[in-house]
Amino acid sequence: MGTSTAEQPPPASDRAAAVDGARRAEPSGGGPLGDESSAAEPDGPLTAELRAERAARGKVAAARLAAEGVEGVVLSWVDNAGLTRVKTVPVRRLEQAAAWGVGAAPVFDVALVDDGFTTSRHIGGPVGDLRLIPDLRRLTRLAAQPGWAWAPADRYAQDGTVHPGCQRRFAHRQVRAAARRGLRLRAGIEIEWVVAEAGAPDQPPVYPTHGPAYGLHRLVDLADYLRDLLHAFDEQGLTVLQLHPEYAPGQFEVSLAAEEPLDTADTTVLARQTIRAVGVRHGLRTSVAPAVEPGGVGNGGHLHLSLWRGERNLGQGGPGRHGLTGEAESFLAGVLAELPALLALGAPSPASYLRLVPQHWAGAYQCWGPENREAALRLIPGPPGEGAASANAEVKCFDAAANPYLLVGGVLAAGLAGLAAQRVLPVEVADDPATRPEGEVPRLPGSLPESIAAYRASGVLREALGDPLFEAVLAVRQGEAELFADHAPEQLVAATRWRY
Ligand code: GLU
Ligand code: MG
């Protein structure tokens, strides 16, 4: 299960250098457009000038992609239920789309995992239109979907103002808030998934390999699939740190290099799409659902993070416990304190709570401890010598149904609130909390309604998300809690297994 300590490479570079390092992968239409940090991007509306600039870049990128045989460009956003939704344009329309966007109904802010809709105080119903504007910085030719490219989209109103419900712009605002304090976060989201034979989706999954957890058998059985996966990641400029068979039947995991948080979220979307697409080419169906088998080990979406000031990793070399600096400690203490509410972002499905149970390495207790895989916050000081670059913290309680933009934005907001309040970490937990007397170590919420209650009470998240986004998320969580209220675990798993 848990991956290596070295999730965090030195921060010597931002995405620009990462892309440079993978220049081979860069006939992807990204090219020089990748040479920017998202933190430098302005927050404001799309002015005529910005539109003209985007159109010019779109035109260049479209010509390059067309010459490479690309026919269509996928524009993605992730809804509040955690599902990636898309529109596509023929490559010829990219110039237009880059400047003026593509229409999308705002009601998707209140879409549920079953494609039903609810309503929130601000959003709902059939009226209105938003514009999906692709971020060309991340434009990538899709290695496992020949003829297609992809770019993540931001959502704007027709007048060019930022849509207040846009999850990606929310993440960006939090990155900017940290930058205003001279801080930046490096983040990586581990991706766990399960593959099954692509049979009827209403039948129980049939796994293509039956080897033991972490077993060599699984690697041998699926060697071609996994090789193609590595190849596709590489082609797309995604830096794989490691790939391994995980614990549950048919389960694998990939760890990707740390990036700044908005890029991490984009990378997560692209990586999941890639895993799915490579699977299709091998006759496999992919699930990143929190629970694929009732009672089994689920798909986590652990978030690794480290806080930096300039080139200094604040998680090491300080006077605090395990070398934490005061700032890193306050940031982490802020995250730890806010975890019950953050679960509404990071463990968003009723099915999330089938996964988030003790002794599944899912981090079901609200505590922290060095290298403790049962603590929601696992501190990873890094091997002596390497620690300066690799020291980081892993938030384990989040799963792969989370919208990665909401997740990184929410965690940043909580950490910054911890800094502002100069919070300190409680006593560490160095053993399995499940072996302590009951109640000694607090359990995180054990159901979605409990997380919803914590989320509702969170002034930190309400303020950071802004009312329209906060309320839309709340409506979706309540909608899904009601939708599945009477489902037994087997029914809940069957209803959600292939939705994520
Ligand atoms: N699959 C476990 C989870 O649900 C995590 C295993 C690990 O520590 O990597 O989070
Ligand atoms: Mg794992």
Coordinates of C-alpha atoms and ligand atoms in Angstrom, one line a residue:
M1 CA 0.0 0.0 0.0
G2 CA 1.7 3.3 0.9
T3 CA 4.2 4.6 -1.6
S4 CA 7.7 5.7 -1.2
T5 CA 8.9 8.7 0.8
A6 CA 10.2 10.4 -2.2
E7 CA 7.0 11.8 -3.6
Q8 CA 8.4 15.3 -3.7
P9 CA 11.3 16.0 -6.0
P10 CA 13.3 19.2 -5.5
P11 CA 11.3 22.2 -6.5
A12 CA 14.0 23.5 -8.7
S13 CA 11.5 24.0 -11.4
D14 CA 7.9 24.6 -12.0
R15 CA 5.9 23.0 -14.7
A16 CA 7.9 24.8 -17.4
A17 CA 11.0 22.8 -16.6
A18 CA 9.0 19.6 -16.1
V19 CA 7.7 20.1 -19.6
D20 CA 11.2 21.0 -20.9
G21 CA 12.5 17.8 -19.4
A22 CA 9.9 15.9 -21.4
R23 CA 10.3 17.9 -24.5
R24 CA 10.0 14.6 -26.5
A25 CA 6.5 14.5 -25.2
E26 CA 5.9 18.0 -26.3
P27 CA 4.8 17.7 -29.9
S28 CA 1.7 17.7 -27.9
G29 CA 0.6 21.1 -29.0
G30 CA 1.7 22.5 -25.6
G31 CA 5.1 23.6 -26.8
P32 CA 6.2 27.0 -25.6
L33 CA 2.8 27.5 -24.2
G34 CA 3.8 25.4 -21.3
D35 CA 6.4 27.9 -20.1
E36 CA 4.4 29.5 -17.4
S37 CA 3.5 28.9 -13.8
S38 CA -0.3 29.1 -13.1
A39 CA 0.4 31.2 -10.0
A40 CA 1.5 34.0 -12.3
E41 CA -1.9 34.0 -14.1
P42 CA -4.2 36.9 -13.3
D43 CA -7.5 36.2 -11.5
G44 CA -9.7 38.7 -13.2
P45 CA -12.1 38.7 -16.1
L46 CA -11.3 38.0 -19.7
T47 CA -10.7 41.3 -21.3
A48 CA -10.7 41.9 -25.1
E49 CA -6.9 41.9 -24.9
L50 CA -6.7 38.6 -23.2
R51 CA -9.1 37.1 -25.6
A52 CA -7.0 38.3 -28.5
E53 CA -3.9 36.8 -27.0
R54 CA -5.6 33.5 -26.3
A55 CA -6.9 33.4 -29.9
A56 CA -3.4 33.9 -31.2
R57 CA -2.1 31.1 -29.1
G58 CA -5.0 28.9 -30.0
K59 CA -4.3 29.4 -33.6
V60 CA -0.6 28.4 -33.4
A61 CA -1.5 25.4 -31.2
A62 CA -4.2 24.3 -33.6
A63 CA -1.9 24.4 -36.6
R64 CA 0.6 22.3 -34.8
L65 CA -1.9 19.8 -33.6
A66 CA -3.5 19.5 -37.0
A67 CA -0.1 18.8 -38.5
E68 CA 0.3 16.0 -36.0
G69 CA -3.0 14.4 -37.1
V70 CA -5.1 15.7 -34.2
E71 CA -8.8 16.0 -35.2
G72 CA -10.5 16.9 -32.0
V73 CA -9.7 18.7 -28.7
V74 CA -11.4 17.6 -25.5
L75 CA -12.2 20.4 -23.0
S76 CA -12.7 19.0 -19.5
W77 CA -14.0 20.2 -16.2
V78 CA -14.7 18.3 -13.1
D79 CA -18.2 18.7 -11.5
N80 CA -19.0 18.9 -7.8
A81 CA -19.9 15.2 -7.8
G82 CA -16.3 14.4 -8.9
L83 CA -17.1 13.4 -12.4
T84 CA -15.1 14.7 -15.3
R85 CA -17.4 16.2 -17.9
V86 CA -16.4 17.2 -21.4
K87 CA -17.2 19.1 -24.5
T88 CA -15.1 18.7 -27.6
V89 CA -14.2 20.9 -30.6
P90 CA -12.7 20.1 -34.0
V91 CA -9.1 21.2 -33.9
R92 CA -10.0 24.0 -36.3
R93 CA -12.2 25.6 -33.7
L94 CA -9.5 25.7 -31.1
E95 CA -8.7 29.3 -31.9
Q96 CA -12.3 30.4 -31.4
A97 CA -12.7 28.2 -28.3
A98 CA -9.5 29.6 -26.7
A99 CA -10.9 33.1 -26.9
W100 CA -14.6 32.7 -26.6
G101 CA -15.0 29.3 -25.1
V102 CA -17.6 26.6 -25.7
G103 CA -21.1 26.7 -24.1
A104 CA -21.9 24.6 -21.1
A105 CA -25.0 24.6 -18.9
P106 CA -24.5 25.9 -15.3
V107 CA -26.8 23.2 -14.0
F108 CA -23.9 20.8 -14.1
D109 CA -22.8 22.5 -10.9
V110 CA -25.6 20.5 -9.2
A111 CA -25.3 17.3 -11.2
L112 CA -25.2 14.1 -9.1
V113 CA -23.2 11.0 -9.7
D114 CA -26.2 9.3 -11.3
D115 CA -26.7 12.2 -13.8
G116 CA -29.7 13.5 -11.9
F117 CA -29.8 17.2 -11.0
T118 CA -30.5 18.9 -7.7
T119 CA -30.7 22.6 -7.0
S120 CA -28.8 24.9 -4.7
R121 CA -29.6 28.4 -3.5
H122 CA -27.8 29.9 -6.5
I123 CA -27.8 27.3 -9.2
G124 CA -30.3 25.0 -10.8
G125 CA -32.7 24.6 -13.7
P126 CA -32.3 24.7 -17.5
V127 CA -31.6 28.4 -18.0
G128 CA -28.2 30.1 -18.5
D129 CA -24.9 29.4 -20.2
L130 CA -21.3 29.4 -19.3
R131 CA -18.2 29.4 -21.4
L132 CA -15.6 26.6 -21.1
I133 CA -12.3 28.3 -21.8
P134 CA -9.4 25.8 -22.3
D135 CA -6.1 26.5 -20.6
L136 CA -3.7 26.1 -23.4
R137 CA -0.8 25.8 -20.9
R138 CA -1.9 22.2 -20.4
L139 CA -2.9 21.4 -24.0
T140 CA -1.7 17.8 -24.5
R141 CA -2.0 15.3 -27.4
L142 CA -3.6 12.2 -26.0
A143 CA -1.3 9.2 -26.4
A144 CA -3.9 6.6 -25.9
Q145 CA -6.7 8.3 -28.0
P146 CA -5.0 8.9 -31.3
G147 CA -6.4 12.0 -33.1
W148 CA -7.4 13.7 -29.9
A149 CA -5.9 16.3 -27.7
W150 CA -7.0 17.6 -24.3
A151 CA -7.0 20.8 -22.3
P152 CA -8.6 21.5 -18.9
A153 CA -11.1 24.3 -19.0
D154 CA -12.0 27.2 -16.7
R155 CA -15.6 28.3 -16.6
Y156 CA -16.5 31.9 -17.3
A157 CA -19.8 33.8 -17.7
Q158 CA -20.6 35.1 -21.1
D159 CA -19.4 38.6 -20.2
G160 CA -15.9 37.2 -19.4
T161 CA -16.2 37.3 -15.7
V162 CA -15.1 34.2 -13.8
H163 CA -18.0 31.9 -13.0
P164 CA -18.2 31.8 -9.1
G165 CA -18.9 28.1 -9.3
C166 CA -15.7 27.3 -11.2
Q167 CA -13.7 24.8 -9.2
R168 CA -10.5 25.3 -11.2
R169 CA -10.5 29.0 -10.7
F170 CA -11.2 28.4 -7.0
A171 CA -8.0 26.3 -6.8
H172 CA -6.2 29.0 -8.6
R173 CA -7.3 31.7 -6.2
Q174 CA -6.0 29.6 -3.3
V175 CA -2.6 29.2 -5.0
R176 CA -2.5 33.0 -5.4
A177 CA -3.5 33.5 -1.8
A178 CA -0.5 31.4 -0.7
A179 CA 1.7 33.2 -3.2
R180 CA 0.7 36.5 -1.6
R181 CA 2.3 35.3 1.6
G182 CA 5.4 34.2 -0.2
L183 CA 4.4 30.5 0.0
R184 CA 3.9 27.8 -2.5
L185 CA 2.7 24.4 -2.2
R186 CA 4.0 21.3 -4.0
A187 CA 1.4 18.6 -4.3
G188 CA 1.0 15.1 -5.7
I189 CA -2.1 13.0 -5.8
E190 CA -1.6 9.3 -5.8
I191 CA -3.9 7.5 -8.1
E192 CA -5.3 4.1 -7.2
W193 CA -7.6 2.3 -9.6
V194 CA -9.1 -1.1 -10.3
V195 CA -9.3 -2.8 -13.6
A196 CA -11.8 -5.5 -14.6
E197 CA -12.7 -7.3 -17.8
A198 CA -15.0 -5.1 -19.9
G199 CA -18.1 -7.2 -19.5
A200 CA -21.6 -6.1 -18.6
P201 CA -21.4 -3.2 -16.1
D202 CA -24.2 -4.5 -14.0
Q203 CA -22.4 -7.8 -13.3
P204 CA -19.9 -8.2 -10.5
P205 CA -16.4 -7.3 -11.8
V206 CA -14.2 -10.1 -13.2
Y207 CA -10.6 -9.3 -12.6
P208 CA -8.0 -9.8 -15.3
T209 CA -5.4 -10.9 -12.8
H210 CA -5.5 -12.8 -9.5
G211 CA -2.1 -12.4 -8.2
P212 CA -1.4 -11.5 -4.6
A213 CA -1.3 -7.9 -3.3
Y214 CA 1.8 -6.1 -4.7
G215 CA 2.4 -9.4 -6.4
L216 CA 4.7 -10.1 -9.3
H217 CA 2.0 -12.3 -10.9
R218 CA -0.1 -9.2 -11.5
L219 CA 2.7 -7.4 -13.2
V220 CA 3.4 -10.4 -15.4
D221 CA -0.3 -11.0 -16.2
L222 CA -0.8 -7.3 -17.3
A223 CA 2.7 -6.5 -18.5
D224 CA 1.6 -5.1 -21.9
Y225 CA -1.1 -3.0 -20.4
L226 CA 1.2 -1.5 -17.8
R227 CA 4.0 -0.9 -20.3
D228 CA 1.5 0.9 -22.5
L229 CA 0.4 3.0 -19.6
L230 CA 4.0 4.0 -18.8
H231 CA 4.5 4.9 -22.4
A232 CA 1.4 7.0 -22.6
F233 CA 2.3 8.9 -19.4
D234 CA 5.7 9.6 -20.8
E235 CA 4.4 10.7 -24.2
Q236 CA 2.2 13.2 -22.4
G237 CA 4.9 14.6 -20.3
L238 CA 3.7 13.2 -17.0
T239 CA 6.5 12.2 -14.7
V240 CA 5.8 8.8 -13.2
L241 CA 7.7 8.1 -9.9
Q242 CA 6.4 4.6 -9.5
L243 CA 3.7 2.2 -10.6
H244 CA 2.7 -0.9 -8.6
P245 CA 0.1 -3.5 -8.1
E246 CA -1.9 -2.5 -5.0
Y247 CA -3.7 -4.5 -2.4
A248 CA -7.3 -5.1 -3.7
P249 CA -8.1 -7.4 -6.5
G250 CA -7.3 -5.8 -9.9
Q251 CA -5.9 -2.7 -8.1
F252 CA -2.9 -0.7 -9.2
E253 CA -1.4 2.6 -8.3
V254 CA 0.7 5.3 -9.9
S255 CA 2.5 8.1 -8.2
L256 CA 3.3 11.2 -10.2
A257 CA 5.9 13.9 -9.5
A258 CA 4.9 16.7 -7.3
E259 CA 3.8 20.0 -9.0
E260 CA 2.2 23.2 -7.9
P261 CA -1.4 22.4 -6.9
L262 CA -3.3 23.6 -9.9
D263 CA -1.1 21.5 -12.1
T264 CA -1.5 18.5 -9.8
A265 CA -5.2 18.7 -10.2
D266 CA -4.9 19.0 -14.0
T267 CA -2.5 16.1 -14.0
T268 CA -4.8 14.0 -12.0
V269 CA -7.6 14.5 -14.6
L270 CA -5.3 13.7 -17.4
A271 CA -3.8 10.7 -15.7
R272 CA -7.2 9.2 -15.0
Q273 CA -8.3 9.8 -18.5
T274 CA -5.1 8.1 -19.7
I275 CA -5.5 5.1 -17.4
R276 CA -9.1 4.7 -18.7
A277 CA -8.1 5.0 -22.3
V278 CA -5.2 2.6 -22.2
G279 CA -7.5 0.1 -20.4
V280 CA -10.0 0.3 -23.2
R281 CA -7.3 -0.6 -25.7
H282 CA -6.7 -3.7 -23.6
G283 CA -10.3 -4.7 -23.1
L284 CA -10.3 -3.4 -19.5
R285 CA -12.8 -1.3 -17.6
T286 CA -11.4 1.2 -15.1
S287 CA -12.8 2.3 -11.8
V288 CA -11.4 4.9 -9.4
A289 CA -14.5 4.6 -7.2
P290 CA -13.8 4.8 -3.5
A291 CA -15.3 1.3 -3.0
V292 CA -15.3 -1.4 -5.7
E293 CA -16.1 -4.3 -3.5
P294 CA -18.1 -3.9 -0.3
G295 CA -15.8 -4.6 2.7
G296 CA -12.7 -4.5 0.5
V297 CA -9.8 -2.0 0.4
G298 CA -10.8 1.0 -1.7
N299 CA -9.3 3.4 -4.1
G300 CA -7.5 6.2 -2.2
G301 CA -6.5 9.5 -3.6
H302 CA -3.9 10.5 -1.1
L303 CA -2.6 14.0 -1.3
H304 CA 1.1 14.6 -0.7
L305 CA 2.0 18.1 0.1
S306 CA 4.9 20.3 1.1
L307 CA 5.1 24.0 1.8
W308 CA 7.9 26.0 0.4
R309 CA 9.3 29.5 0.8
G310 CA 11.5 30.1 -2.2
E311 CA 13.7 27.1 -2.5
R312 CA 13.3 26.1 1.2
N313 CA 11.1 23.2 2.1
L314 CA 9.5 24.3 5.3
G315 CA 8.8 20.7 6.3
Q316 CA 12.4 20.0 7.3
G317 CA 15.3 21.6 9.1
G318 CA 13.1 23.5 11.5
P319 CA 13.1 23.5 15.3
G320 CA 9.8 21.7 15.7
R321 CA 9.0 18.0 15.9
H322 CA 10.6 15.9 13.2
G323 CA 12.2 19.1 11.8
L324 CA 9.0 21.0 11.1
T325 CA 9.3 24.8 10.9
G326 CA 6.7 26.8 12.7
E327 CA 5.0 27.7 9.4
A328 CA 4.8 24.1 8.2
E329 CA 3.4 23.0 11.5
S330 CA 0.7 25.7 11.6
F331 CA -0.2 24.9 8.0
L332 CA -0.5 21.1 8.7
A333 CA -2.3 21.8 12.0
G334 CA -4.8 23.9 10.0
V335 CA -5.4 21.0 7.6
L336 CA -5.7 18.5 10.4
A337 CA -8.2 20.6 12.3
E338 CA -10.3 21.1 9.2
L339 CA -10.3 17.5 8.0
P340 CA -13.9 16.6 9.1
A341 CA -15.2 19.4 6.8
L342 CA -12.6 18.8 4.1
L343 CA -13.9 15.2 3.8
A344 CA -17.0 16.7 2.1
L345 CA -14.5 17.7 -0.6
G346 CA -12.1 14.8 -0.4
A347 CA -14.4 11.9 0.4
P348 CA -17.4 13.2 -1.4
S349 CA -19.5 10.1 -2.0
P350 CA -21.7 8.0 0.4
A351 CA -19.5 5.2 -0.9
S352 CA -16.4 7.0 0.4
Y353 CA -17.3 5.9 3.9
L354 CA -17.2 2.3 2.9
R355 CA -13.5 2.8 2.3
L356 CA -12.7 5.2 5.1
V357 CA -12.6 2.6 7.9
P358 CA -9.9 1.7 10.4
Q359 CA -7.2 -0.7 9.5
H360 CA -7.5 -0.2 5.7
W361 CA -4.6 2.3 5.5
A362 CA -7.2 4.8 4.5
G363 CA -6.5 7.2 7.4
A364 CA -9.8 7.1 9.3
Y365 CA -8.5 8.9 12.4
Q366 CA -8.1 12.6 12.8
C367 CA -4.5 12.4 14.0
W368 CA -1.0 12.7 12.7
G369 CA 2.2 10.7 13.1
P370 CA 5.5 10.1 11.3
E371 CA 5.2 7.3 8.8
N372 CA 1.9 6.2 10.3
R373 CA -0.4 4.8 7.6
E374 CA -3.4 4.7 9.9
A375 CA -3.2 8.4 10.7
A376 CA -5.2 10.7 8.3
L377 CA -2.0 12.9 8.2
R378 CA 1.1 10.9 7.7
L379 CA 4.3 12.9 8.1
I380 CA 7.0 11.7 5.8
P381 CA 10.3 13.3 7.0
G382 CA 12.2 11.7 4.1
P383 CA 15.4 9.6 4.4
P384 CA 18.3 11.5 6.1
G385 CA 20.1 13.4 3.4
E386 CA 17.2 13.4 1.0
G387 CA 14.8 14.9 3.5
A388 CA 15.5 18.5 2.3
A389 CA 13.8 17.8 -1.0
S390 CA 11.4 15.0 -0.2
A391 CA 10.0 15.8 3.3
N392 CA 6.2 16.0 2.9
A393 CA 2.9 15.2 4.5
E394 CA 0.4 12.7 3.1
V395 CA -3.3 13.2 3.7
K396 CA -4.6 9.7 3.4
C397 CA -8.3 10.1 4.1
F398 CA -9.2 11.5 0.7
D399 CA -10.3 9.2 -2.2
A400 CA -10.3 9.2 -5.9
A401 CA -13.9 10.4 -6.2
A402 CA -12.8 13.8 -5.1
N403 CA -12.8 16.7 -7.5
P404 CA -9.0 17.4 -7.4
Y405 CA -9.5 21.2 -7.8
L406 CA -11.8 21.4 -4.9
L407 CA -9.4 19.2 -2.9
V408 CA -6.3 21.1 -3.5
G409 CA -8.1 24.5 -3.1
G410 CA -9.8 23.4 0.1
V411 CA -6.6 22.0 1.6
L412 CA -4.7 25.2 0.8
A413 CA -7.4 27.3 2.4
A414 CA -7.4 25.2 5.5
G415 CA -3.6 25.3 5.7
L416 CA -3.5 29.1 5.2
A417 CA -6.1 29.5 8.0
G418 CA -3.9 27.4 10.2
L419 CA -1.0 29.7 9.5
A420 CA -3.1 32.8 10.2
A421 CA -4.2 31.3 13.5
Q422 CA -0.6 30.1 14.3
R423 CA -2.0 26.7 15.1
V424 CA 0.1 23.9 16.6
L425 CA -0.2 20.2 16.0
P426 CA -1.5 18.1 18.9
V427 CA 0.4 15.1 20.3
E428 CA 1.5 12.7 17.6
V429 CA 0.2 9.2 17.3
A430 CA 2.9 6.7 16.6
D431 CA 0.9 3.5 16.6
D432 CA -2.3 2.1 15.2
P433 CA -5.1 4.3 16.6
A434 CA -7.5 1.4 16.4
T435 CA -5.5 -0.3 19.2
R436 CA -6.0 2.6 21.6
P437 CA -9.0 2.7 24.0
E438 CA -12.1 3.9 22.1
G439 CA -12.4 7.7 21.9
E440 CA -8.7 8.3 22.7
V441 CA -7.9 9.2 19.1
P442 CA -10.8 11.0 17.3
R443 CA -12.4 9.2 14.4
L444 CA -13.1 11.2 11.3
P445 CA -16.7 11.3 10.1
G446 CA -18.0 7.8 9.4
S447 CA -20.7 8.8 7.0
L448 CA -21.4 11.5 4.4
P449 CA -24.0 13.1 6.5
E450 CA -21.4 13.6 9.3
S451 CA -19.0 15.2 6.9
I452 CA -21.8 17.4 5.6
A453 CA -22.5 18.6 9.1
A454 CA -18.8 19.5 9.6
Y455 CA -18.7 21.2 6.2
R456 CA -21.7 23.3 6.9
A457 CA -20.1 24.5 10.1
S458 CA -16.8 25.4 8.4
G459 CA -16.4 29.2 8.1
V460 CA -13.0 28.6 6.6
L461 CA -14.4 26.6 3.6
R462 CA -17.4 28.8 3.2
E463 CA -15.3 31.9 2.9
A464 CA -12.7 30.3 0.7
L465 CA -15.1 28.7 -1.7
G466 CA -17.5 31.6 -1.9
D467 CA -21.2 31.2 -1.4
P468 CA -22.2 29.9 -4.8
L469 CA -19.6 27.2 -5.0
F470 CA -20.0 26.3 -1.3
E471 CA -23.7 25.9 -1.7
A472 CA -23.5 24.0 -4.9
V473 CA -21.2 21.5 -3.3
L474 CA -23.5 21.2 -0.3
A475 CA -26.5 20.6 -2.5
V476 CA -24.7 17.8 -4.4
R477 CA -23.6 16.2 -1.2
Q478 CA -27.0 16.3 0.3
G479 CA -28.5 15.1 -3.0
E480 CA -26.3 12.0 -3.0
A481 CA -26.8 11.4 0.7
E482 CA -30.5 11.3 0.1
L483 CA -30.2 9.3 -3.1
F484 CA -28.3 6.5 -1.5
A485 CA -29.8 6.7 2.1
D486 CA -31.5 3.4 1.8
H487 CA -28.8 1.5 -0.1
A488 CA -27.1 -1.4 1.6
P489 CA -23.3 -1.4 1.0
E490 CA -23.6 -3.9 -1.9
Q491 CA -26.2 -1.7 -3.6
L492 CA -24.2 1.4 -3.1
V493 CA -21.1 -0.1 -4.5
A494 CA -23.1 -1.5 -7.5
A495 CA -24.6 1.9 -8.2
T496 CA -21.3 3.8 -8.0
R497 CA -18.6 1.4 -9.0
W498 CA -18.4 2.3 -12.7
R499 CA -19.4 6.0 -12.4
Y500 CA -16.0 7.1 -11.3
Ligands
GLU1 N1 -6.0 1.7 -0.9 C1 -5.8 2.4 0.4 C2 -6.8 3.5 0.5 O1 -8.0 3.3 0.4 C3 -4.4 3.0 0.5 C4 -3.3 2.0 0.5 C5 -2.0 2.8 0.6 O2 -1.6 3.1 1.7 O3 -1.4 3.1 -0.4 O4 -6.5 4.6 0.8
MG2 MG -1.6 3.0 -2.3

